[in-house]
Amino acid sequence: MWSGPRNLSTALMRSFENRPDCTVLDEPLYAAYLSATGLDHPGRDEVLASQPNDWRVVAEEITSGPVGSAVQYQKHMTHHLLPEMDHGAFAGLSHAFLVRDPERVLTSYAKVREEPTLEDLGLPQQVALFEEFGGPVVDAASILASPRAALVGLCEALGIEFDEAMLSWPAGRRDSDGVWAPHWYSGVWASTGFAASSPGAADPLPPRLAPLLERCLPYYDRLAPYVMKVD
């Protein structure tokens, strides 16, 4: 699943992980991204020590490594996909895309990073991946509004059976959570399912982010026609 940040991506990972037939990988390209960019994210040293720092090693592992379950869900952040990373290395995966209204993404992201950039949100990379590989596109708003219908449709598009266990999960951390989880996952750790609305969903967009929203919208609009319809 290719997603930008603040898109309910970790909650969706929880949903899949609660299936008895599924294991998950949490942002396997994060360390490679930090290593290449030199960015100082919370817990940077721990992240670098927890995963391969070479994206080629990661790509080999996640496309050809052994999988101990019938279904494996890989949560990927599109902004981790840097220009030097060959998309073809990920061709062997089944691709899907999680999108969210950029205004809602920005209002949420602004709470943890004062001045987000287009690169932070990964929208250009998400569009490029979709145009290369295709795959189902699901909007976070659809999942929040109608979790069961959205997940049934997503599973059908991915060629797997829906499981009722995807609709709720026990609160708390998981061994599968990345080492960065204490910095970012407090909301998911407290959750037991998809809430009808996400925290800050109705917050107004800070005026300083209006120009960035204008840059985001063309990418979101390019994916919008392919968003799965949910009854």
Coordinates of N, CA and C in Angstrom, one line a residue:
M1 N 0.8 -1.2 0.0 CA 0.0 0.0 0.0 C 0.9 1.2 0.0
W2 N 0.8 2.1 -1.0 CA 1.5 3.3 -1.1 C 0.6 4.5 -0.6
S3 N 1.2 5.2 0.4 CA 0.4 6.2 1.0 C 1.3 7.4 1.3
G4 N 0.7 8.6 1.3 CA 1.4 9.7 1.9 C 1.2 9.7 3.4
P5 N 1.9 10.6 4.2 CA 1.7 10.6 5.6 C 0.3 11.2 6.0
R6 N -0.1 10.9 7.2 CA -1.4 11.5 7.8 C -2.6 11.0 6.9
N7 N -2.5 9.8 6.4 CA -3.6 9.3 5.5 C -4.3 8.2 6.1
L8 N -4.2 7.9 7.4 CA -4.8 6.8 8.1 C -4.0 5.5 7.7
S9 N -2.8 5.7 7.2 CA -2.1 4.5 6.7 C -1.7 3.5 7.8
T10 N -1.4 4.0 9.0 CA -1.1 3.0 10.1 C -2.4 2.3 10.6
A11 N -3.5 3.0 10.6 CA -4.8 2.3 11.0 C -5.1 1.3 10.0
L12 N -4.9 1.5 8.7 CA -5.2 0.5 7.7 C -4.2 -0.7 7.8
M13 N -3.0 -0.4 8.2 CA -2.1 -1.5 8.5 C -2.6 -2.4 9.6
R14 N -3.1 -1.7 10.7 CA -3.7 -2.4 11.8 C -4.8 -3.3 11.4
S15 N -5.6 -2.8 10.5 CA -6.8 -3.5 10.0 C -6.4 -4.8 9.3
F16 N -5.4 -4.7 8.5 CA -4.9 -5.9 7.8 C -4.2 -6.9 8.8
E17 N -3.4 -6.3 9.7 CA -2.7 -7.1 10.6 C -3.6 -7.9 11.5
N18 N -4.8 -7.5 11.7 CA -5.8 -8.2 12.6 C -6.4 -9.4 11.9
R19 N -6.1 -9.5 10.6 CA -6.5 -10.8 9.9 C -5.7 -11.9 10.3
P20 N -6.2 -13.1 10.6 CA -5.4 -14.2 11.0 C -4.4 -14.7 10.0
D21 N -4.7 -14.3 8.7 CA -3.8 -14.9 7.6 C -2.8 -13.9 7.1
C22 N -2.6 -12.8 7.9 CA -1.8 -11.6 7.3 C -0.7 -11.2 8.3
T23 N 0.5 -11.0 7.7 CA 1.6 -10.3 8.4 C 1.8 -9.0 7.7
V24 N 2.5 -8.1 8.4 CA 2.7 -6.7 7.9 C 4.2 -6.3 7.9
L25 N 4.5 -5.4 7.0 CA 5.8 -4.7 7.1 C 5.6 -3.2 7.2
D26 N 6.2 -2.6 8.2 CA 6.0 -1.2 8.5 C 7.1 -0.4 7.9
E27 N 6.8 0.3 6.8 CA 7.6 1.3 6.2 C 9.1 0.8 6.0
P28 N 9.2 -0.2 5.3 CA 10.6 -0.8 5.1 C 11.6 0.1 4.5
L29 N 11.2 1.2 3.8 CA 12.2 2.1 3.2 C 12.6 3.3 4.0
Y30 N 12.1 3.3 5.3 CA 12.3 4.5 6.1 C 13.8 4.8 6.3
A31 N 14.5 3.7 6.7 CA 15.9 3.9 7.0 C 16.7 4.3 5.8
A32 N 16.4 3.7 4.7 CA 17.1 4.1 3.4 C 16.8 5.5 3.1
Y33 N 15.6 6.0 3.3 CA 15.2 7.4 3.0 C 16.0 8.3 3.9
L34 N 16.1 8.0 5.2 CA 16.8 8.9 6.2 C 18.3 8.9 5.9
S35 N 18.8 7.7 5.5 CA 20.2 7.6 5.2 C 20.6 8.4 4.0
A36 N 19.7 8.4 3.0 CA 20.0 9.1 1.7 C 19.8 10.6 1.9
T37 N 18.8 11.0 2.7 CA 18.5 12.5 2.7 C 19.2 13.1 3.9
G38 N 19.7 12.4 4.9 CA 20.3 13.0 6.1 C 19.3 13.7 7.0
L39 N 18.1 13.6 6.7 CA 17.1 14.3 7.5 C 17.1 13.8 9.0
D40 N 16.8 14.7 9.9 CA 16.9 14.5 11.3 C 15.5 14.3 11.8
H41 N 14.9 13.1 11.6 CA 13.6 12.8 12.1 C 13.7 12.3 13.6
P42 N 12.6 12.3 14.3 CA 12.6 11.7 15.7 C 13.0 10.3 15.7
G43 N 14.0 10.0 16.5 CA 14.5 8.6 16.6 C 15.3 8.2 15.4
R44 N 15.9 9.1 14.7 CA 16.7 8.8 13.5 C 17.7 7.7 13.7
D45 N 18.5 7.7 14.8 CA 19.5 6.7 15.0 C 18.9 5.3 15.1
E46 N 17.8 5.3 15.9 CA 17.2 4.0 16.1 C 16.6 3.4 14.8
V47 N 16.0 4.3 13.9 CA 15.5 3.9 12.7 C 16.6 3.4 11.8
L48 N 17.7 4.1 11.7 CA 18.8 3.6 10.9 C 19.4 2.3 11.3
A49 N 19.3 2.0 12.6 CA 19.9 0.8 13.1 C 18.9 -0.4 12.9
S50 N 17.6 -0.1 12.7 CA 16.6 -1.1 12.7 C 16.3 -1.7 11.3
Q51 N 16.8 -1.1 10.2 CA 16.5 -1.5 8.9 C 17.7 -1.4 8.0
P52 N 17.8 -2.1 6.9 CA 18.8 -1.9 5.9 C 18.8 -0.4 5.4
N53 N 20.0 0.2 5.3 CA 20.0 1.5 4.8 C 20.1 1.7 3.3
D54 N 20.3 0.5 2.6 CA 20.4 0.5 1.2 C 19.0 0.1 0.6
W55 N 18.4 1.0 -0.2 CA 17.1 0.7 -0.7 C 17.1 -0.6 -1.6
R56 N 18.3 -0.9 -2.2 CA 18.3 -2.1 -3.1 C 18.2 -3.3 -2.3
V57 N 18.8 -3.3 -1.1 CA 18.6 -4.5 -0.2 C 17.2 -4.6 0.3
V58 N 16.6 -3.5 0.6 CA 15.2 -3.5 1.0 C 14.3 -4.1 -0.1
A59 N 14.5 -3.6 -1.3 CA 13.7 -4.0 -2.5 C 13.8 -5.5 -2.7
E60 N 15.0 -6.0 -2.6 CA 15.2 -7.4 -2.8 C 14.5 -8.2 -1.7
E61 N 14.6 -7.7 -0.5 CA 14.0 -8.5 0.6 C 12.4 -8.5 0.5
I62 N 11.9 -7.4 0.1 CA 10.4 -7.3 0.2 C 9.7 -7.8 -1.1
T63 N 10.5 -8.0 -2.1 CA 9.9 -8.6 -3.3 C 10.2 -10.1 -3.5
S64 N 11.3 -10.6 -2.8 CA 11.6 -12.0 -3.0 C 11.9 -12.8 -1.8
G65 N 11.8 -12.1 -0.6 CA 12.1 -12.8 0.6 C 11.0 -13.7 1.0
P66 N 11.2 -14.7 1.9 CA 10.2 -15.6 2.3 C 9.1 -14.9 3.1
V67 N 7.8 -15.3 2.9 CA 6.7 -14.7 3.6 C 6.0 -15.9 4.3
G68 N 5.8 -15.7 5.6 CA 5.2 -16.8 6.4 C 3.8 -16.7 6.6
S69 N 3.1 -16.1 5.7 CA 1.6 -15.9 5.8 C 1.0 -15.9 4.4
A70 N -0.3 -16.2 4.4 CA -1.0 -16.2 3.1 C -1.0 -14.8 2.5
V71 N -1.1 -13.8 3.3 CA -1.2 -12.4 2.9 C -0.1 -11.6 3.6
Q72 N 0.6 -10.8 2.8 CA 1.5 -9.8 3.5 C 1.1 -8.4 3.1
Y73 N 1.0 -7.6 4.0 CA 0.6 -6.2 3.8 C 1.9 -5.3 4.1
Q74 N 2.3 -4.6 3.0 CA 3.4 -3.7 3.2 C 2.9 -2.3 3.2
K75 N 3.2 -1.6 4.3 CA 2.9 -0.2 4.4 C 4.1 0.7 3.9
H76 N 3.9 1.4 2.8 CA 4.9 2.2 2.3 C 4.5 3.7 2.3
M77 N 5.5 4.5 2.6 CA 5.3 6.0 2.5 C 5.9 6.4 1.2
T78 N 5.1 7.1 0.4 CA 5.5 7.5 -1.0 C 6.7 8.5 -0.9
H79 N 6.7 9.3 0.1 CA 7.8 10.2 0.2 C 9.2 9.6 0.5
H80 N 9.1 8.3 0.9 CA 10.4 7.6 1.1 C 11.0 7.1 -0.3
L81 N 10.2 7.2 -1.3 CA 10.7 6.8 -2.6 C 11.4 8.0 -3.3
L82 N 12.7 7.9 -3.2 CA 13.6 9.0 -3.7 C 13.9 8.8 -5.2
P83 N 14.3 9.9 -5.9 CA 14.5 9.8 -7.4 C 15.5 8.7 -7.8
E84 N 16.5 8.4 -7.0 CA 17.4 7.4 -7.4 C 16.9 5.9 -7.2
M85 N 15.8 5.8 -6.6 CA 15.2 4.4 -6.4 C 14.5 4.0 -7.6
D86 N 14.9 2.9 -8.3 CA 14.3 2.4 -9.5 C 12.9 1.8 -9.2
H87 N 11.9 2.4 -9.7 CA 10.6 1.8 -9.4 C 10.4 0.4 -9.9
G88 N 11.2 0.0 -10.9 CA 11.1 -1.3 -11.5 C 11.5 -2.4 -10.4
A89 N 12.2 -2.0 -9.4 CA 12.6 -3.0 -8.4 C 11.4 -3.4 -7.6
F90 N 10.3 -2.7 -7.7 CA 9.1 -3.0 -6.9 C 8.0 -3.6 -7.8
A91 N 8.4 -3.9 -9.0 CA 7.3 -4.3 -10.0 C 6.7 -5.6 -9.5
G92 N 7.4 -6.4 -8.8 CA 6.8 -7.7 -8.4 C 5.7 -7.7 -7.3
L93 N 5.5 -6.5 -6.8 CA 4.5 -6.4 -5.7 C 3.1 -6.1 -6.3
S94 N 2.1 -6.4 -5.6 CA 0.7 -6.0 -5.9 C 0.5 -4.6 -5.3
H95 N 0.2 -3.6 -6.1 CA 0.2 -2.3 -5.7 C -1.2 -1.8 -5.4
A96 N -1.3 -0.9 -4.4 CA -2.6 -0.3 -4.1 C -2.2 1.1 -3.5
F97 N -3.2 2.0 -3.5 CA -2.9 3.4 -3.2 C -3.9 4.0 -2.2
L98 N -3.4 4.6 -1.2 CA -4.3 5.2 -0.2 C -4.2 6.7 -0.3
V99 N -5.3 7.4 -0.6 CA -5.2 8.9 -0.8 C -6.1 9.5 0.3
R100 N -5.9 10.8 0.4 CA -6.8 11.6 1.3 C -6.8 13.0 0.8
D101 N -7.9 13.7 1.0 CA -8.0 15.1 0.7 C -6.8 15.9 1.2
P102 N -6.0 16.5 0.3 CA -4.8 17.2 0.7 C -5.0 18.2 1.8
E103 N -6.2 18.9 1.8 CA -6.4 19.9 2.8 C -6.4 19.2 4.2
R104 N -7.0 18.0 4.3 CA -7.1 17.3 5.6 C -5.7 16.8 5.9
V105 N -4.9 16.4 4.9 CA -3.5 15.9 5.2 C -2.7 17.1 5.8
L106 N -2.8 18.2 5.1 CA -2.0 19.4 5.6 C -2.4 19.9 7.0
T107 N -3.7 19.9 7.3 CA -4.1 20.3 8.6 C -3.6 19.4 9.7
S108 N -3.5 18.1 9.3 CA -3.0 17.1 10.3 C -1.5 17.2 10.4
Y109 N -0.8 17.3 9.2 CA 0.6 17.3 9.2 C 1.2 18.5 9.9
A110 N 0.4 19.6 9.8 CA 0.9 20.9 10.4 C 1.0 20.8 11.9
K111 N 0.3 19.8 12.4 CA 0.4 19.6 13.9 C 1.7 19.0 14.3
V112 N 2.4 18.3 13.4 CA 3.7 17.6 13.8 C 4.9 18.2 13.1
R113 N 4.6 19.0 12.0 CA 5.7 19.6 11.3 C 5.2 21.0 10.8
E114 N 5.8 22.0 11.3 CA 5.3 23.4 11.1 C 5.2 23.8 9.6
E115 N 6.2 23.4 8.8 CA 6.3 23.8 7.4 C 6.5 22.6 6.5
P116 N 5.4 21.8 6.3 CA 5.6 20.7 5.4 C 5.8 21.1 4.0
T117 N 6.4 20.3 3.2 CA 6.6 20.6 1.8 C 5.9 19.6 0.9
L118 N 5.9 19.8 -0.4 CA 5.3 18.9 -1.3 C 6.0 17.5 -1.3
E119 N 7.3 17.6 -1.1 CA 8.1 16.4 -1.0 C 7.8 15.6 0.2
D120 N 7.4 16.2 1.3 CA 7.0 15.5 2.5 C 5.8 14.7 2.3
L121 N 4.9 15.1 1.4 CA 3.6 14.5 1.2 C 3.6 13.4 0.2
G122 N 4.6 13.3 -0.6 CA 4.8 12.2 -1.5 C 3.8 12.1 -2.6
L123 N 3.1 13.1 -2.9 CA 2.0 13.0 -4.0 C 2.6 12.8 -5.4
P124 N 3.6 13.5 -5.8 CA 4.2 13.2 -7.1 C 4.6 11.8 -7.3
Q125 N 5.3 11.2 -6.2 CA 5.7 9.8 -6.3 C 4.5 8.9 -6.4
Q126 N 3.4 9.2 -5.7 CA 2.3 8.3 -5.7 C 1.6 8.3 -7.0
V127 N 1.5 9.5 -7.7 CA 1.0 9.5 -9.0 C 1.8 8.7 -10.0
A128 N 3.2 8.9 -9.9 CA 4.1 8.2 -10.8 C 4.0 6.7 -10.6
L129 N 3.9 6.2 -9.4 CA 3.7 4.8 -9.2 C 2.4 4.3 -9.7
F130 N 1.3 5.0 -9.5 CA 0.1 4.6 -10.1 C 0.1 4.5 -11.6
E131 N 0.7 5.5 -12.2 CA 0.8 5.5 -13.7 C 1.7 4.3 -14.2
E132 N 2.6 3.9 -13.4 CA 3.5 2.8 -13.8 C 2.8 1.4 -13.6
F133 N 2.2 1.3 -12.4 CA 1.7 -0.1 -12.0 C 0.2 -0.2 -11.9
G134 N -0.5 0.9 -11.8 CA -1.9 0.8 -11.6 C -2.2 0.1 -10.3
G135 N -3.5 -0.2 -10.0 CA -3.9 -0.8 -8.8 C -5.1 0.0 -8.2
P136 N -5.7 -0.7 -7.2 CA -6.9 0.0 -6.6 C -6.5 1.3 -5.8
V137 N -7.3 2.3 -5.9 CA -7.1 3.5 -5.2 C -8.2 3.7 -4.2
V138 N -7.9 3.8 -2.9 CA -9.0 4.0 -1.9 C -8.7 5.3 -1.2
D139 N -9.8 6.0 -0.9 CA -9.7 7.3 -0.2 C -10.0 7.0 1.3
A140 N -9.1 7.7 2.1 CA -9.3 7.5 3.6 C -10.7 8.0 4.0
A141 N -11.3 8.9 3.3 CA -12.6 9.4 3.7 C -13.6 8.3 3.6
S142 N -13.5 7.4 2.5 CA -14.4 6.3 2.3 C -14.3 5.3 3.4
I143 N -13.0 5.1 3.9 CA -12.8 4.1 4.9 C -13.4 4.6 6.2
L144 N -13.3 5.9 6.5 CA -13.9 6.4 7.7 C -15.4 6.4 7.7
A145 N -15.9 6.7 6.5 CA -17.4 6.8 6.4 C -18.1 5.4 6.4
S146 N -17.4 4.5 5.7 CA -18.0 3.1 5.5 C -16.9 2.1 5.6
P147 N -16.4 1.8 6.8 CA -15.2 0.9 6.8 C -15.5 -0.4 6.1
R148 N -16.6 -1.0 6.5 CA -16.8 -2.4 5.9 C -16.9 -2.4 4.4
A149 N -17.7 -1.5 3.9 CA -17.9 -1.4 2.4 C -16.5 -1.1 1.7
A150 N -15.8 -0.2 2.3 CA -14.5 0.2 1.7 C -13.5 -1.0 1.7
L151 N -13.5 -1.7 2.8 CA -12.5 -2.8 3.0 C -12.9 -4.0 2.1
V152 N -14.2 -4.2 2.0 CA -14.7 -5.3 1.1 C -14.3 -5.0 -0.3
G153 N -14.5 -3.8 -0.7 CA -14.1 -3.4 -2.1 C -12.6 -3.5 -2.3
L154 N -11.8 -3.0 -1.3 CA -10.4 -3.1 -1.4 C -9.9 -4.5 -1.5
C155 N -10.4 -5.4 -0.7 CA -10.0 -6.8 -0.7 C -10.4 -7.4 -2.0
E156 N -11.5 -7.1 -2.5 CA -12.0 -7.7 -3.8 C -11.0 -7.3 -4.9
A157 N -10.6 -6.0 -4.9 CA -9.7 -5.5 -5.9 C -8.3 -6.1 -5.8
L158 N -8.0 -6.5 -4.6 CA -6.6 -7.1 -4.4 C -6.7 -8.6 -4.5
G159 N -7.9 -9.2 -4.7 CA -8.0 -10.6 -5.0 C -7.9 -11.5 -3.7
I160 N -8.3 -10.9 -2.6 CA -8.3 -11.6 -1.3 C -9.7 -11.5 -0.7
E161 N -10.0 -12.5 0.2 CA -11.3 -12.4 0.8 C -11.3 -11.4 1.9
F162 N -12.4 -10.7 2.1 CA -12.6 -9.8 3.2 C -12.7 -10.6 4.5
D163 N -12.2 -10.1 5.6 CA -12.3 -10.7 6.9 C -12.9 -9.7 7.9
E164 N -13.9 -10.2 8.6 CA -14.6 -9.3 9.6 C -13.6 -8.8 10.6
A165 N -12.5 -9.5 10.9 CA -11.5 -9.1 11.8 C -10.8 -7.7 11.5
M166 N -11.0 -7.3 10.2 CA -10.3 -6.1 9.8 C -11.0 -4.8 10.3
L167 N -12.2 -5.0 10.9 CA -13.0 -3.9 11.3 C -12.7 -3.3 12.7
S168 N -12.0 -4.1 13.5 CA -11.6 -3.7 14.8 C -10.4 -4.5 15.3
W169 N -9.7 -3.9 16.2 CA -8.4 -4.5 16.7 C -8.2 -4.1 18.1
P170 N -7.4 -4.9 18.8 CA -7.1 -4.5 20.2 C -6.2 -3.2 20.3
A171 N -6.4 -2.4 21.3 CA -5.6 -1.2 21.4 C -4.2 -1.7 21.8
G172 N -3.2 -0.8 21.6 CA -1.8 -1.0 22.1 C -0.9 -1.2 20.9
R173 N 0.4 -1.3 21.3 CA 1.5 -1.4 20.4 C 1.6 -2.8 19.8
R174 N 2.4 -3.0 18.7 CA 2.6 -4.3 18.1 C 4.1 -4.5 18.0
D175 N 4.5 -5.8 18.0 CA 5.9 -6.1 17.7 C 6.3 -5.6 16.3
S176 N 5.3 -5.6 15.4 CA 5.6 -5.2 14.0 C 5.7 -3.7 13.8
D177 N 5.4 -2.9 14.8 CA 5.5 -1.5 14.7 C 7.0 -1.1 14.5
G178 N 7.2 -0.1 13.6 CA 8.6 0.4 13.5 C 9.1 1.0 14.8
V179 N 10.4 1.1 14.9 CA 11.0 1.7 16.2 C 10.6 3.2 16.3
W180 N 10.1 3.8 15.3 CA 9.7 5.2 15.3 C 8.3 5.3 15.9
A181 N 7.6 4.2 16.2 CA 6.2 4.2 16.7 C 6.0 5.1 17.9
P182 N 6.9 5.1 18.9 CA 6.6 6.0 20.1 C 6.5 7.5 19.7
H183 N 7.1 7.9 18.6 CA 7.0 9.3 18.2 C 5.8 9.6 17.4
W184 N 5.1 8.6 16.7 CA 4.1 8.9 15.8 C 2.8 8.1 16.0
Y185 N 2.8 7.0 16.8 CA 1.7 6.1 16.7 C 0.7 6.2 17.9
S186 N 0.8 7.2 18.7 CA 0.0 7.3 20.0 C -1.5 7.1 19.6
G187 N -1.9 7.8 18.5 CA -3.3 7.7 18.2 C -3.7 6.3 17.8
V188 N -2.9 5.6 17.0 CA -3.2 4.3 16.6 C -3.1 3.3 17.8
W189 N -2.2 3.5 18.7 CA -2.1 2.7 19.9 C -3.4 2.8 20.7
A190 N -4.0 3.9 20.7 CA -5.2 4.1 21.5 C -6.5 3.6 20.7
S191 N -6.4 3.4 19.5 CA -7.5 3.1 18.6 C -7.9 1.6 18.7
T192 N -9.1 1.3 18.4 CA -9.6 -0.1 18.3 C -10.4 -0.3 17.0
G193 N -10.3 0.7 16.1 CA -11.1 0.6 14.9 C -11.0 2.0 14.1
F194 N -11.7 2.0 13.0 CA -11.7 3.3 12.3 C -12.8 4.2 12.9
A195 N -12.3 5.3 13.4 CA -13.3 6.3 14.0 C -14.1 7.0 12.8
A196 N -15.2 7.5 13.2 CA -16.1 8.1 12.1 C -15.4 9.4 11.6
S197 N -14.6 10.0 12.4 CA -13.8 11.1 11.9 C -12.4 11.1 12.6
S198 N -11.4 11.6 12.0 CA -10.1 11.6 12.5 C -9.8 12.9 13.3
P199 N -8.9 12.8 14.3 CA -8.6 14.1 15.1 C -8.2 15.2 14.2
G200 N -8.8 16.3 14.4 CA -8.4 17.5 13.6 C -9.0 17.6 12.2
A201 N -9.9 16.6 11.9 CA -10.5 16.6 10.6 C -11.2 17.8 10.2
A202 N -11.8 18.5 11.1 CA -12.5 19.8 10.8 C -11.7 21.0 11.0
D203 N -10.4 20.9 11.4 CA -9.6 22.1 11.6 C -9.4 22.9 10.3
P204 N -9.4 24.2 10.4 CA -9.2 25.0 9.2 C -7.8 24.9 8.8
L205 N -7.6 25.1 7.5 CA -6.2 25.1 6.9 C -5.5 26.3 7.3
P206 N -4.3 26.2 7.9 CA -3.6 27.5 8.2 C -3.3 28.2 6.9
P207 N -3.6 29.5 6.9 CA -3.4 30.3 5.7 C -2.1 30.2 5.0
R208 N -1.0 30.0 5.8 CA 0.3 29.9 5.2 C 0.5 28.7 4.3
L209 N -0.4 27.7 4.5 CA -0.3 26.4 3.8 C -1.2 26.4 2.5
A210 N -1.9 27.5 2.3 CA -2.8 27.6 1.1 C -2.0 27.4 -0.2
P211 N -0.8 28.0 -0.4 CA -0.1 27.8 -1.6 C 0.3 26.4 -1.8
L212 N 0.7 25.7 -0.7 CA 1.1 24.3 -0.8 C -0.1 23.4 -1.2
L213 N -1.3 23.8 -0.7 CA -2.5 23.0 -1.0 C -2.7 23.1 -2.6
E214 N -2.5 24.3 -3.1 CA -2.7 24.5 -4.6 C -1.8 23.6 -5.3
R215 N -0.6 23.4 -4.8 CA 0.4 22.5 -5.5 C 0.0 21.0 -5.4
C216 N -0.6 20.7 -4.3 CA -1.0 19.3 -4.0 C -2.2 18.9 -4.9
L217 N -3.2 19.8 -5.1 CA -4.5 19.4 -5.6 C -4.3 18.8 -7.0
P218 N -3.5 19.3 -7.9 CA -3.4 18.6 -9.3 C -3.0 17.1 -9.2
Y219 N -2.2 16.8 -8.2 CA -1.8 15.3 -8.1 C -3.0 14.5 -7.5
Y220 N -3.6 15.1 -6.5 CA -4.8 14.4 -6.0 C -5.9 14.3 -7.0
D221 N -6.1 15.3 -7.8 CA -7.1 15.2 -8.9 C -6.8 14.2 -9.9
R222 N -5.5 13.9 -10.2 CA -5.1 12.9 -11.2 C -5.5 11.5 -10.7
L223 N -5.5 11.3 -9.4 CA -5.9 10.0 -8.9 C -7.4 9.9 -8.6
A224 N -8.1 11.0 -8.4 CA -9.5 11.0 -8.0 C -10.4 10.2 -8.9
P225 N -10.2 10.2 -10.3 CA -11.1 9.4 -11.1 C -11.0 7.9 -10.9
Y226 N -9.9 7.5 -10.3 CA -9.7 6.1 -10.1 C -10.0 5.6 -8.7
V227 N -10.5 6.5 -7.8 CA -10.8 6.2 -6.4 C -12.0 5.2 -6.5
M228 N -11.9 4.1 -5.7 CA -13.0 3.2 -5.6 C -14.3 3.8 -5.1
K229 N -15.4 3.5 -5.8 CA -16.7 3.9 -5.3 C -17.1 3.0 -4.2
V230 N -17.6 3.6 -3.1 CA -18.0 2.9 -1.9 C -19.5 3.2 -1.7
D231 N -20.3 2.3 -1.6 CA -21.8 2.5 -1.4 C -22.0 2.7 0.1

